[in-house]
CSV table of C-alpha atoms and ligand atoms in Angstrom, one decimal:
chain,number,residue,atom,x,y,z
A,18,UNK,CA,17.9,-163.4,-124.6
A,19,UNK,CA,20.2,-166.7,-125.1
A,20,UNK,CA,18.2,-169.7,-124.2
A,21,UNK,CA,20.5,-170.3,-121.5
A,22,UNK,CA,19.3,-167.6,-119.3
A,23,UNK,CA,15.4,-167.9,-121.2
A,24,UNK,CA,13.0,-169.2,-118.3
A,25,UNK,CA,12.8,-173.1,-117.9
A,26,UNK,CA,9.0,-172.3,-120.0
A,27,UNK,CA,10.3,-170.4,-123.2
A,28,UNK,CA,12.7,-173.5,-123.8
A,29,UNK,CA,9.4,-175.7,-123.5
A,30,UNK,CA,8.5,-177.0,-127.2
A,31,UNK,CA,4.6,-177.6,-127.0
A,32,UNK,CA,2.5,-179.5,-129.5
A,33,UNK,CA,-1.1,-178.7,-129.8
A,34,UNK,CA,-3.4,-180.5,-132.0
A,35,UNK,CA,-6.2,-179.0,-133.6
A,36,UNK,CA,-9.7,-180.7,-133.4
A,37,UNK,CA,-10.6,-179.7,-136.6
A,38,UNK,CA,-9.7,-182.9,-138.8
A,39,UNK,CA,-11.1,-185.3,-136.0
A,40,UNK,CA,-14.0,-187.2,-136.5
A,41,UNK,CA,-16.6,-185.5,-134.5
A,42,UNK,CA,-19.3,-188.9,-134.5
A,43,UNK,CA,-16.2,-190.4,-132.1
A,44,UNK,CA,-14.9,-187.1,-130.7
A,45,UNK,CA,-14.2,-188.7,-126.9
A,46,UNK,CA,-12.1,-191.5,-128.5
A,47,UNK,CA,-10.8,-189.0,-130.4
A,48,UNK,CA,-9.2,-186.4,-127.3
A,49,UNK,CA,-8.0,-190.1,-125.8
A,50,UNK,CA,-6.4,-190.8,-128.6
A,51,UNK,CA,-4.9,-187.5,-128.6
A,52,UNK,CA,-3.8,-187.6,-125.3
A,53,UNK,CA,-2.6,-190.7,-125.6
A,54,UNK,CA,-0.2,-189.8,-128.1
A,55,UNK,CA,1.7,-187.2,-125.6
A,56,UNK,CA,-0.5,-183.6,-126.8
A,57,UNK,CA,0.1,-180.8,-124.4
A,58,UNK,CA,-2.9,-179.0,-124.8
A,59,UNK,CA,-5.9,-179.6,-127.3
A,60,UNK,CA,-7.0,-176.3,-129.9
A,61,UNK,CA,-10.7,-176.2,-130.7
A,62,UNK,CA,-11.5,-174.2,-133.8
A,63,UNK,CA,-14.5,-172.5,-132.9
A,64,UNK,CA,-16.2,-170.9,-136.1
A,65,UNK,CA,-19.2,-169.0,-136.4
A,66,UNK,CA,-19.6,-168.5,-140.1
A,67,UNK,CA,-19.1,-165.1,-140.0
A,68,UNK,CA,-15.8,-163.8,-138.9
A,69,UNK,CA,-14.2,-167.1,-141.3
A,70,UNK,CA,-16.3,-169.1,-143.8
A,71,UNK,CA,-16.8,-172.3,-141.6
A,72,UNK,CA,-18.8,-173.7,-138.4
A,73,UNK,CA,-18.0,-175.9,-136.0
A,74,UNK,CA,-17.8,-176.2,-132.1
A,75,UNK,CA,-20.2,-174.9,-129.5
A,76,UNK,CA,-19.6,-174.5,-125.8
A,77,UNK,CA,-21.6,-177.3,-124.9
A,78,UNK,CA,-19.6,-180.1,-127.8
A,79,UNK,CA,-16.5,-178.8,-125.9
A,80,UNK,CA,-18.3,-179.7,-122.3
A,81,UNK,CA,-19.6,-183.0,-123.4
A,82,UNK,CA,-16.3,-184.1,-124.2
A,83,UNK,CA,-14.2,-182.1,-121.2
A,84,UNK,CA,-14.6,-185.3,-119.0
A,85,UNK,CA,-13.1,-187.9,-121.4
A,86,UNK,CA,-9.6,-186.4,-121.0
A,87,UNK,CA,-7.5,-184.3,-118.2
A,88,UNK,CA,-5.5,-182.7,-121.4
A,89,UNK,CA,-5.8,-179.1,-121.0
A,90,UNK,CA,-8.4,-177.1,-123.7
A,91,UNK,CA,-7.6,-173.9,-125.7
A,92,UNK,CA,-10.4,-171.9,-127.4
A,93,UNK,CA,-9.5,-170.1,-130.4
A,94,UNK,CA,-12.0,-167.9,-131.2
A,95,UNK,CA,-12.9,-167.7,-135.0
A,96,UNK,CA,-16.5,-165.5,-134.2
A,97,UNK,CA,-17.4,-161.7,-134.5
A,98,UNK,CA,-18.3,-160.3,-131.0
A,99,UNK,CA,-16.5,-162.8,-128.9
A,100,UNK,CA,-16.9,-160.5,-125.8
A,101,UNK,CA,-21.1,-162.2,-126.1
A,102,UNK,CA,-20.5,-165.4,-124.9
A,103,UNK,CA,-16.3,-165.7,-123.4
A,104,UNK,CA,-17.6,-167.0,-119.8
A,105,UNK,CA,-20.0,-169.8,-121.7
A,106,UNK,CA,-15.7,-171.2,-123.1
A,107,UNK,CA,-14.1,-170.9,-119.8
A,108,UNK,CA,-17.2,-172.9,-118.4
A,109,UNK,CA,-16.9,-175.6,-120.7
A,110,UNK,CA,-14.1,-176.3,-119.5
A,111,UNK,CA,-11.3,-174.0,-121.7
A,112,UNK,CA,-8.5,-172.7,-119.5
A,113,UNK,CA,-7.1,-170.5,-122.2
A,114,UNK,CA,-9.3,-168.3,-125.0
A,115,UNK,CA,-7.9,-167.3,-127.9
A,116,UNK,CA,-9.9,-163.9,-129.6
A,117,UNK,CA,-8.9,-162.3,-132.3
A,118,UNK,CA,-7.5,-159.1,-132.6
A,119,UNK,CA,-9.5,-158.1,-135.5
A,120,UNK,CA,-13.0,-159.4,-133.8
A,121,UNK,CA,-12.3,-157.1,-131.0
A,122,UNK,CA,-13.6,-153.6,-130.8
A,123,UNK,CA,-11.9,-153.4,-127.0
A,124,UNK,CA,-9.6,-155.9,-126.9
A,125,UNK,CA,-8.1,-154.6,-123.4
A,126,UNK,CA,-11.0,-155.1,-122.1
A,127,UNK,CA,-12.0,-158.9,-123.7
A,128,UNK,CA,-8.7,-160.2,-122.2
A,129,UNK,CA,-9.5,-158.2,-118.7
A,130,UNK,CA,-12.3,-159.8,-118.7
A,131,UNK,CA,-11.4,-163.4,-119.1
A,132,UNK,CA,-8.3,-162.7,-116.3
A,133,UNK,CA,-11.2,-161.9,-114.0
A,134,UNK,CA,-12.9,-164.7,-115.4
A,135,UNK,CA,-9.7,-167.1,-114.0
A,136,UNK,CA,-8.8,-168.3,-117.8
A,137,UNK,CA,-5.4,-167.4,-119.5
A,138,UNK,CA,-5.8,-165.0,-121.6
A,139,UNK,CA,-4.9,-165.3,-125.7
A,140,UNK,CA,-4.7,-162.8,-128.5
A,141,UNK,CA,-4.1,-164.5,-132.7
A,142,UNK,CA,-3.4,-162.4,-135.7
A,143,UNK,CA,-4.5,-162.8,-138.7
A,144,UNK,CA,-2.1,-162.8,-140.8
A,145,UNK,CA,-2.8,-159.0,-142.4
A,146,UNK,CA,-2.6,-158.2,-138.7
A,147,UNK,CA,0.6,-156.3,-137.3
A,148,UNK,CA,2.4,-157.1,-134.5
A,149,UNK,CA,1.9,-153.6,-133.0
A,150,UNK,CA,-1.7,-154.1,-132.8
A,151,UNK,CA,-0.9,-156.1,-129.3
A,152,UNK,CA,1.5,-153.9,-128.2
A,153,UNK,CA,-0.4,-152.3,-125.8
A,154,UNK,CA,-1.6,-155.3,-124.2
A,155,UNK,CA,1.0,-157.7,-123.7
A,156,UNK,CA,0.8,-157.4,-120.1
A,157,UNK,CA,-2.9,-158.9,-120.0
A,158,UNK,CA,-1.4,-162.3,-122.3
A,159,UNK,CA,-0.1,-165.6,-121.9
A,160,UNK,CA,-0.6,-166.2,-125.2
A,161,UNK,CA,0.2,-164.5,-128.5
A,162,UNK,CA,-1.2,-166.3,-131.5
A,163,UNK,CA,-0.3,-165.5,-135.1
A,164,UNK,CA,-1.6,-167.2,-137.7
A,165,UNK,CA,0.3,-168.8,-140.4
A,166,UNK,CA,-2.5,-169.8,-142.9
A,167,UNK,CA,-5.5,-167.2,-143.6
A,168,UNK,CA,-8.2,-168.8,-141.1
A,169,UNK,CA,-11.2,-171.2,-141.5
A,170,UNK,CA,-10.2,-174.1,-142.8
A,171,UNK,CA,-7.1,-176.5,-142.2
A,172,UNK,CA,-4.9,-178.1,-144.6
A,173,UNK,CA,-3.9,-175.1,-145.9
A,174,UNK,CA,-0.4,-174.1,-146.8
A,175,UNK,CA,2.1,-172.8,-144.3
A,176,UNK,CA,2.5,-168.7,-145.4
A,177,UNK,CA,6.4,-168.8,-144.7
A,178,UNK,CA,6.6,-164.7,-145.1
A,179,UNK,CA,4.7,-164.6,-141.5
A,180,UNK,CA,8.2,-166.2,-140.3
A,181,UNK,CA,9.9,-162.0,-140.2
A,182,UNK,CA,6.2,-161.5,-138.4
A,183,UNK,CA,6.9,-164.1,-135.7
A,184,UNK,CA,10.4,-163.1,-135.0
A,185,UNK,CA,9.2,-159.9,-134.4
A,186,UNK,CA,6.5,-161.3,-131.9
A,187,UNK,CA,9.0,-163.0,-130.2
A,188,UNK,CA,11.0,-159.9,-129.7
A,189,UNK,CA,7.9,-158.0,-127.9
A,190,UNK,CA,7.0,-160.9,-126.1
A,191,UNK,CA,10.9,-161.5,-124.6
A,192,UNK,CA,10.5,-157.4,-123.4
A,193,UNK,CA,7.2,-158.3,-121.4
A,194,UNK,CA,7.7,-158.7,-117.3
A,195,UNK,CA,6.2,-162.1,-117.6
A,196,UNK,CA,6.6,-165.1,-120.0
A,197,UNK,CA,3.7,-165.3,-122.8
A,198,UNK,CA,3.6,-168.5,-124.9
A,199,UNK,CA,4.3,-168.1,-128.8
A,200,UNK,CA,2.0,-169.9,-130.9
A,201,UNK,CA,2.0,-170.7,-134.6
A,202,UNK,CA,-0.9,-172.2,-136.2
A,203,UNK,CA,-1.6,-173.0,-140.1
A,204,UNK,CA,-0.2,-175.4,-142.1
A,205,UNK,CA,2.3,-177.0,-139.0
A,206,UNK,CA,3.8,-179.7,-140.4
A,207,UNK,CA,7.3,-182.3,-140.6
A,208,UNK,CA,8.4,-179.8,-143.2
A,209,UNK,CA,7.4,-176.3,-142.0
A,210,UNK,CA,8.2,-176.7,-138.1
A,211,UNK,CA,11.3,-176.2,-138.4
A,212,UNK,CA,11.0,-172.3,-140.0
A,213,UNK,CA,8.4,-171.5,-137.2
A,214,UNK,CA,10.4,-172.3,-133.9
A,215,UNK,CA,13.6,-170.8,-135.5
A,216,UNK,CA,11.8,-168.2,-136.5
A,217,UNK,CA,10.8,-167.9,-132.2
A,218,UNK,CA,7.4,-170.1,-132.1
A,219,UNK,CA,7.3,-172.7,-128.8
A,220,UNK,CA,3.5,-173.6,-129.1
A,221,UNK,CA,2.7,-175.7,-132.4
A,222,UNK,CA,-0.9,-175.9,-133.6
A,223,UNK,CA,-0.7,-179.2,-136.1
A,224,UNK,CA,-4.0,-180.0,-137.5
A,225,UNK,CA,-4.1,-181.7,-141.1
A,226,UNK,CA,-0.2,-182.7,-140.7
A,227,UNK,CA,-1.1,-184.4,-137.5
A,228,UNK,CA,-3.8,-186.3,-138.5
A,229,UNK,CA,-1.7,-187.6,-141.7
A,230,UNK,CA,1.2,-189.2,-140.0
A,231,UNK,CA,0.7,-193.2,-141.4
A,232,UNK,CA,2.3,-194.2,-138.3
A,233,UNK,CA,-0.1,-192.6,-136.3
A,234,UNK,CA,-0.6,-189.8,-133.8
A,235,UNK,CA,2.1,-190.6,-131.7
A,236,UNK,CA,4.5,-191.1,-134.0
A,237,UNK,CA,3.6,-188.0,-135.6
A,238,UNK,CA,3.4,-186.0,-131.9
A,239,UNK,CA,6.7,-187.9,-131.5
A,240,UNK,CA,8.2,-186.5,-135.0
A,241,UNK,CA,7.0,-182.8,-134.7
A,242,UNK,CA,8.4,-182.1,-131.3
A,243,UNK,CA,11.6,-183.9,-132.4
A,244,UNK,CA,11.9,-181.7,-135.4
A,245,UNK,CA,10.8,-178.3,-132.8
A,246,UNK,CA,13.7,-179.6,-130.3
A,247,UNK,CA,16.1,-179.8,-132.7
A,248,UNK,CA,15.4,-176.5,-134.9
A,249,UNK,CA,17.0,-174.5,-131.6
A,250,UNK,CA,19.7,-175.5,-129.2
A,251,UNK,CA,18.3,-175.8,-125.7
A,252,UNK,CA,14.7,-176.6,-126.4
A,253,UNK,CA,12.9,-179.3,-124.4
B,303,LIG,C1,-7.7,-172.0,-139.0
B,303,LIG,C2,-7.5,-173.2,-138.1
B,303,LIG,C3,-6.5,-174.2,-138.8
B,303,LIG,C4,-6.3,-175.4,-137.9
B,303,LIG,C5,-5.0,-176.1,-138.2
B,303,LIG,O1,-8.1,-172.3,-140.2
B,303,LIG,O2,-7.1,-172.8,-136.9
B,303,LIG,O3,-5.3,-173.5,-138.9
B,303,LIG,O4,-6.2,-175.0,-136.6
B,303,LIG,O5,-5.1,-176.6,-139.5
B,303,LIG,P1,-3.9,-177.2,-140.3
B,303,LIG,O6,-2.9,-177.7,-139.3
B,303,LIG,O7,-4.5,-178.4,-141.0
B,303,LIG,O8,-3.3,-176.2,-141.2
């Protein structure tokens, strides 16, 4: 599909930070300052210690912080089992949940359940994961996540061979009856952007990279959706 008959939303470049390199003992400034600097949505890296080799958020950090900000909240679920506790993220105040393929023994069902719940509805890949393992589910999503760095901890390095992986997402995702959002997330940076929109990726998880910019987070939310914008013709 040419961008110029794509919906107004798949030429929409978003940039999402992830909370990961914040400083949690300031985590209210923190989202300000994020939403200051012109983020679309916010990520939280939730991590359970089991399904990736970290731990960090509960539902109750992410609701102590919900009121600081009107910035929307994503959930990315890096837990076994997320079907135990997916009403406890959409009441802290996440309109979208990410789970994981992999995590999910029925995965129709998990994002059933959070469209009755009133959330959007999210699936990521790890990057082992095909493409094909969504297939039959595209028409529960608004979100199709696939991970660019193996998951649990950021500043890792960009894997460009997921870039064939993400072209191919785009392709199912452009066949479903409704638009659902592209993300990338994994070592998003000035230099790597670029590969991932081309390659069809609209939502931008930048965690490290963000956090770097010397000039700050709005410079550097400034610089990465420049760079997005001007990998494809059309994109705004
Ligand atoms: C999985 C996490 C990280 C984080 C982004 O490990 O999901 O990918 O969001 O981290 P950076 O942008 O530092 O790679």
């Amino acid at each position: 599909m040419s961008t110029a008959t794509a919906p107004a939303s798949d030429q929409k470049i978003n940039i999402i930070p992830s909370v990961l390199p914040a400083d949690y003992a300031r985590l209210g400034e923190e989202l300000q300052a994020l939403e200051k600097a012109g983020v679309d949505r916010v990520q939280w890296d939730v991590m359970d210690g089991v399904f990736v080799p970290n731990l960090t958020f509960g539902p109750d950090v992410i609701k102590s912080v919900r009121s600081w900000v009107d910035v929307p909240f994503e959930a990315h679920l890096m837990v076994v089992e997320p079907d135990r506790m997916l009403q406890q993220w959409v009441d802290a105040g996440c309109e979208l949940v990410i789970v994981h393929a992999e995590a999910c023994t029925h995965l129709h069902r998990s994002l059933a359940s959070l469209k009755d719940m009133g959330a959007k509805a999210a699936v990521a890949l790890n990057p082992h994961t095909p493409v094909e393992a969504v297939k039959n589910v595209v028409d529960l999503l608004d979100l199709l996540l696939v991970m660019t760095v193996n998951p649990g901890f950021g500043g890792q390095a960009y894997i460009k061979t997921m870039e064939p992986k993400i072209a191919e997402a785009a392709a199912l995702l452009r066949n479903a009856d409704h638009y659902v959002e592209l993300e990338v997330d994994g070592g998003i940076g000035p230099e790597t952007i670029d590969g991932a929109v081309k390659a069809g990726a609209r939502a931008l998880i930048a965690g490290s990279a963000l956090f770097k910019y010397p000039e700050g987070l709005e410079y550097g939310v400034s610089d990465l959706r420049a760079r997005a914008r001007a990998a494809v013709p059309g994109l705004q």
